[in-house]
CSV table of C-alpha atoms in Angstrom, one decimal:
chain,number,residue,atom,x,y,z
K,1,MET,CA,35.4,6.8,3.4
K,2,ASN,CA,35.1,10.3,4.9
K,3,THR,CA,34.6,11.1,8.5
K,4,ILE,CA,32.6,13.5,10.6
K,5,GLU,CA,34.1,14.4,13.9
K,6,GLY,CA,32.2,15.6,16.9
K,7,SER,CA,31.0,15.2,20.4
K,8,VAL,CA,27.6,14.4,22.3
K,9,ARG,CA,26.7,16.0,25.6
K,10,TYR,CA,23.9,16.9,27.9
K,11,ARG,CA,23.3,19.3,30.7
K,12,GLU,CA,22.0,16.7,33.3
K,13,ARG,CA,24.0,16.2,36.5
K,14,MET,CA,23.7,12.3,36.3
K,15,ALA,CA,25.8,9.4,35.3
K,16,LEU,CA,24.8,7.1,32.7
K,17,PRO,CA,24.2,3.3,33.4
K,18,PRO,CA,27.1,1.1,32.6
K,19,ASN,CA,25.3,-0.6,29.8
K,20,ALA,CA,24.5,2.8,28.0
K,21,GLU,CA,25.2,3.2,24.2
K,22,ILE,CA,25.3,6.4,22.2
K,23,HIS,CA,24.1,6.1,18.6
K,24,ILE,CA,24.8,8.9,15.9
K,25,PHE,CA,23.1,9.1,12.7
K,26,LEU,CA,23.8,11.0,9.4
K,27,GLU,CA,20.5,11.5,7.6
K,28,ASP,CA,19.2,13.1,4.3
K,29,VAL,CA,15.9,14.9,5.2
K,30,ALA,CA,15.5,16.5,1.7
K,31,ARG,CA,12.9,14.0,0.4
K,32,MET,CA,9.4,15.1,0.8
K,33,ASP,CA,7.5,11.8,0.5
K,34,VAL,CA,9.3,9.6,2.9
K,35,PRO,CA,11.0,9.8,6.4
K,36,SER,CA,14.6,10.7,6.6
K,37,ASP,CA,17.2,8.5,4.8
K,38,VAL,CA,19.9,7.2,7.0
K,39,ILE,CA,23.3,7.5,5.2
K,40,ALA,CA,25.6,6.4,8.1
K,41,THR,CA,25.4,5.4,11.8
K,42,THR,CA,27.9,4.7,14.5
K,43,ARG,CA,27.7,3.5,18.0
K,44,ILE,CA,30.0,4.4,20.9
K,45,VAL,CA,30.1,3.3,24.5
K,46,PRO,CA,30.4,6.3,26.7
K,47,GLN,CA,33.4,6.5,29.1
K,48,GLY,CA,33.5,8.9,32.0
K,49,GLY,CA,31.3,12.1,31.7
K,50,PRO,CA,30.2,14.2,28.8
K,51,PRO,CA,31.2,15.3,26.3
K,52,TRP,CA,31.8,12.0,24.5
K,53,THR,CA,33.7,12.2,21.2
K,54,PHE,CA,32.8,10.3,18.1
K,55,SER,CA,34.0,9.6,14.5
K,56,LEU,CA,31.3,9.0,12.0
K,57,ALA,CA,32.6,7.3,8.8
K,58,TYR,CA,30.4,7.8,5.7
K,59,ASP,CA,30.6,7.0,2.0
K,60,PRO,CA,30.6,10.4,0.1
K,61,GLY,CA,29.4,8.5,-2.9
K,62,LYS,CA,26.0,8.2,-1.2
K,63,LEU,CA,25.7,12.2,-1.1
K,64,HIS,CA,24.2,14.3,-3.8
K,65,ASP,CA,23.7,17.9,-4.6
K,66,ARG,CA,20.0,18.0,-3.7
K,67,GLY,CA,20.5,16.2,-0.3
K,68,ARG,CA,19.9,18.1,3.1
K,69,TYR,CA,22.2,16.2,5.5
K,70,VAL,CA,21.7,16.5,9.4
K,71,LEU,CA,23.1,14.8,12.3
K,72,ARG,CA,21.2,13.4,15.4
K,73,ALA,CA,21.9,11.3,18.4
K,74,ARG,CA,20.3,9.2,21.0
K,75,ILE,CA,21.4,7.4,24.1
K,76,GLU,CA,19.9,4.0,25.0
K,77,ALA,CA,20.3,1.4,27.7
K,78,ASP,CA,18.9,-2.2,27.2
K,79,GLY,CA,16.8,-0.7,24.3
K,80,ARG,CA,15.3,1.9,26.5
K,81,LEU,CA,15.6,5.5,25.2
K,82,LEU,CA,17.3,7.8,27.8
K,83,PHE,CA,18.4,10.9,25.8
K,84,ILE,CA,17.7,12.3,22.3
K,85,SER,CA,18.7,15.3,20.3
K,86,THR,CA,15.6,17.6,19.6
K,87,ARG,CA,17.1,19.5,16.8
K,88,GLN,CA,18.8,18.5,13.7
K,89,ILE,CA,22.3,19.6,13.3
K,90,PRO,CA,23.6,20.5,9.7
K,91,ALA,CA,26.3,18.0,8.8
K,92,PHE,CA,27.9,20.1,6.2
K,93,ASP,CA,27.8,23.9,6.7
K,94,GLU,CA,30.2,26.8,6.5
K,95,ASN,CA,32.2,25.4,9.3
K,96,ALA,CA,32.8,22.1,7.6
K,97,GLY,CA,35.7,20.3,8.9
K,98,SER,CA,35.3,21.5,12.5
K,99,PRO,CA,34.0,19.2,15.2
K,100,VAL,CA,30.2,19.0,15.6
K,101,ASP,CA,28.5,19.5,18.9
K,102,ILE,CA,25.3,17.6,19.4
K,103,LEU,CA,23.1,18.3,22.6
K,104,VAL,CA,20.7,15.6,23.8
K,105,SER,CA,17.9,16.1,26.2
K,106,ARG,CA,16.7,13.6,28.7
K,107,VAL,CA,13.5,11.5,27.9
K,108,GLY,CA,11.4,11.5,31.0
K,109,ARG,CA,12.6,10.9,34.6
K,110,THR,CA,12.6,7.8,36.7
K,111,PRO,CA,10.3,8.4,39.9
K,112,PRO,CA,10.8,6.5,43.1
K,113,ASP,CA,8.5,3.6,42.1
K,114,GLY,CA,11.0,2.9,39.2
K,115,ARG,CA,8.5,3.5,36.4
K,116,THR,CA,9.7,5.7,33.6
K,117,SER,CA,7.6,8.9,32.7
K,118,ALA,CA,6.0,9.0,29.3
K,119,HIS,CA,7.2,12.6,28.6
K,120,THR,CA,9.6,13.1,25.7
K,121,PRO,CA,11.4,16.2,24.6
K,122,ASP,CA,9.5,18.4,22.0
K,123,VAL,CA,10.5,17.7,18.5
K,124,SER,CA,11.6,20.7,16.3
K,125,LEU,CA,8.7,22.2,14.3
K,126,THR,CA,11.0,22.6,11.4
K,127,ASP,CA,13.0,20.1,9.4
K,128,THR,CA,10.8,17.3,10.6
K,129,TYR,CA,8.5,14.9,8.6
K,130,TRP,CA,5.0,15.4,10.2
K,131,LYS,CA,2.6,12.6,9.3
K,132,LEU,CA,-1.1,13.7,9.4
K,133,THR,CA,-3.1,11.7,12.0
K,134,GLU,CA,-6.2,13.7,12.4
K,135,ILE,CA,-8.5,16.1,10.6
K,136,ASP,CA,-11.1,18.1,12.6
K,137,GLY,CA,-11.2,15.4,15.2
K,138,GLN,CA,-11.5,12.5,12.7
K,139,PRO,CA,-8.6,10.0,12.1
K,140,ALA,CA,-6.8,10.7,8.7
K,141,ALA,CA,-6.8,8.0,6.1
K,142,LEU,CA,-4.1,7.0,3.7
K,143,GLY,CA,-4.2,8.9,0.4
K,144,ALA,CA,-3.8,7.6,-3.2
K,145,GLY,CA,-1.4,4.8,-3.5
K,146,GLU,CA,-1.6,4.0,0.2
K,147,ARG,CA,0.7,7.0,1.0
K,148,GLU,CA,0.4,9.0,4.2
K,149,LEU,CA,-0.4,12.7,4.1
K,150,HIS,CA,2.2,14.7,5.6
K,151,LEU,CA,4.2,18.0,5.6
K,152,VAL,CA,7.7,19.3,6.1
K,153,LEU,CA,8.5,22.9,7.1
K,154,THR,CA,12.1,23.6,6.2
K,155,SER,CA,14.3,26.2,8.0
K,156,GLY,CA,17.4,28.2,6.9
K,157,GLU,CA,17.4,30.8,4.2
K,158,GLY,CA,14.4,29.4,2.3
K,159,VAL,CA,11.5,28.9,4.6
K,160,ARG,CA,9.2,26.6,2.8
K,161,VAL,CA,6.5,24.0,3.3
K,162,ARG,CA,6.0,21.0,1.3
K,163,GLY,CA,4.2,17.7,1.5
K,164,PHE,CA,1.6,15.4,0.1
K,165,SER,CA,-2.1,16.2,0.4
K,166,GLY,CA,-3.7,12.8,-0.6
K,167,CYS,CA,-3.5,12.9,-4.4
K,168,ASN,CA,-1.2,15.8,-5.2
K,169,ARG,CA,2.0,17.3,-3.8
K,170,PHE,CA,2.0,20.9,-2.6
K,171,THR,CA,4.6,23.4,-1.8
K,172,GLY,CA,4.6,27.0,-0.5
K,173,SER,CA,5.9,29.3,2.1
K,174,TYR,CA,5.0,29.9,5.7
K,175,GLU,CA,5.2,32.7,8.3
K,176,LEU,CA,6.3,31.8,11.9
K,177,ASN,CA,6.3,34.1,15.0
K,178,GLU,CA,6.6,32.3,18.3
K,179,ASP,CA,3.5,30.2,18.4
K,180,GLN,CA,1.8,31.9,15.4
K,181,LEU,CA,1.9,30.0,12.1
K,182,ARG,CA,0.4,30.7,8.8
K,183,PHE,CA,0.7,29.1,5.5
K,184,LYS,CA,1.1,31.3,2.3
K,185,ALA,CA,0.6,30.7,-1.3
K,186,LEU,CA,0.3,27.1,-1.4
K,187,ALA,CA,0.9,25.6,-5.0
K,188,VAL,CA,-0.7,22.0,-5.7
K,189,THR,CA,0.0,19.8,-8.6
K,190,ARG,CA,-3.0,19.1,-10.8
K,191,MET,CA,-3.3,15.2,-10.7
K,192,ALA,CA,-6.8,13.6,-10.5
K,193,CYS,CA,-7.1,10.6,-8.3
K,194,ARG,CA,-9.8,7.9,-7.9
K,195,GLU,CA,-9.4,8.2,-4.2
K,196,GLY,CA,-8.1,10.7,-1.6
K,197,MET,CA,-9.6,13.9,-3.4
K,198,GLU,CA,-12.2,14.7,-0.7
K,199,GLN,CA,-9.7,14.3,2.2
K,200,GLU,CA,-7.1,16.3,0.2
K,201,ARG,CA,-9.7,19.1,-0.2
K,202,ARG,CA,-10.4,19.2,3.6
K,203,PHE,CA,-6.7,19.0,4.4
K,204,LEU,CA,-5.7,22.0,2.1
K,205,GLU,CA,-8.6,24.0,3.3
K,206,ALA,CA,-7.6,23.4,6.9
K,207,LEU,CA,-4.0,24.6,6.2
K,208,GLY,CA,-5.3,27.8,5.0
K,209,GLY,CA,-7.1,28.4,8.1
K,210,VAL,CA,-4.2,27.7,10.5
K,211,VAL,CA,-3.0,30.6,12.8
K,212,ARG,CA,-1.3,28.8,15.7
K,213,PHE,CA,0.5,25.7,16.7
K,214,THR,CA,1.8,23.7,19.5
K,215,VAL,CA,4.4,20.9,19.7
K,216,SER,CA,4.3,18.3,22.5
K,217,GLY,CA,6.7,15.6,22.4
K,218,ASP,CA,6.3,14.1,18.9
K,219,SER,CA,2.9,15.6,18.5
K,220,LEU,CA,2.1,18.7,16.4
K,221,ALA,CA,-1.3,20.4,16.7
K,222,LEU,CA,-2.6,23.3,14.5
K,223,TYR,CA,-5.4,25.5,15.5
K,224,THR,CA,-7.7,28.0,13.6
K,225,GLY,CA,-8.3,31.6,14.7
K,226,ASP,CA,-11.2,30.6,17.0
K,227,GLU,CA,-8.9,28.2,18.8
K,228,ARG,CA,-10.3,25.1,17.2
K,229,LEU,CA,-7.9,22.2,16.8
K,230,ILE,CA,-8.1,21.3,13.1
K,231,LEU,CA,-5.0,19.2,12.3
K,232,ARG,CA,-2.9,16.9,14.3
K,233,PHE,CA,0.4,15.2,13.2
K,234,ARG,CA,3.0,12.8,14.5
K,235,ALA,CA,6.8,13.2,13.9
K,236,ILE,CA,8.1,10.4,11.9
K,237,ALA,CA,11.7,11.7,10.8
K,238,LEU,CA,13.2,11.6,14.3
K,239,GLN,CA,12.1,8.0,15.3
């Protein structure tokens, strides 16, 4: 077994409840048709204030050349989510062997009445599995083979978009500038399906008209040039 050493921290000036637990995950986010694959996980009980150090053991035999391995963390108490990391940290980069630092953000705040806010930190646009939930105001159906339509925008040196459009897989490039987003040169496989083709056509046409995006919590909204909400997604990879 190999180990990844690191620490988890937050910027809040608050103490965790005594029953808090920190969970750290090593995941492979390379696969385009499914949510991230958990390679290893560990749990620590925080002592004192941040940062909290961890040692995550993993089996190197579970890694492969085509994998894209990231770390994430969450802090819970009695099953209630308190903090979560809002960006995926590369597990193996040019600084391999150095301790990894994971920053988590608070999920909501507890008002005087004791009820928890429903607000969650915004999920990262990139390197997240986005499940399609709505096309032009209508709920999205499953595609061929009962598979969900989705997309993933990768970051790093090769900015690419990939996903499943209802019958076929697609891949291409995208341009991102602040809240402006455009998809370029989408290539689609040429399978024919008995179901899902009409929704696939609408989905791909909608992607071609996207010019702007917003992310709110685990929801992604894509807009056309006339500010019409055309596509809505929900983040699955970070759940």
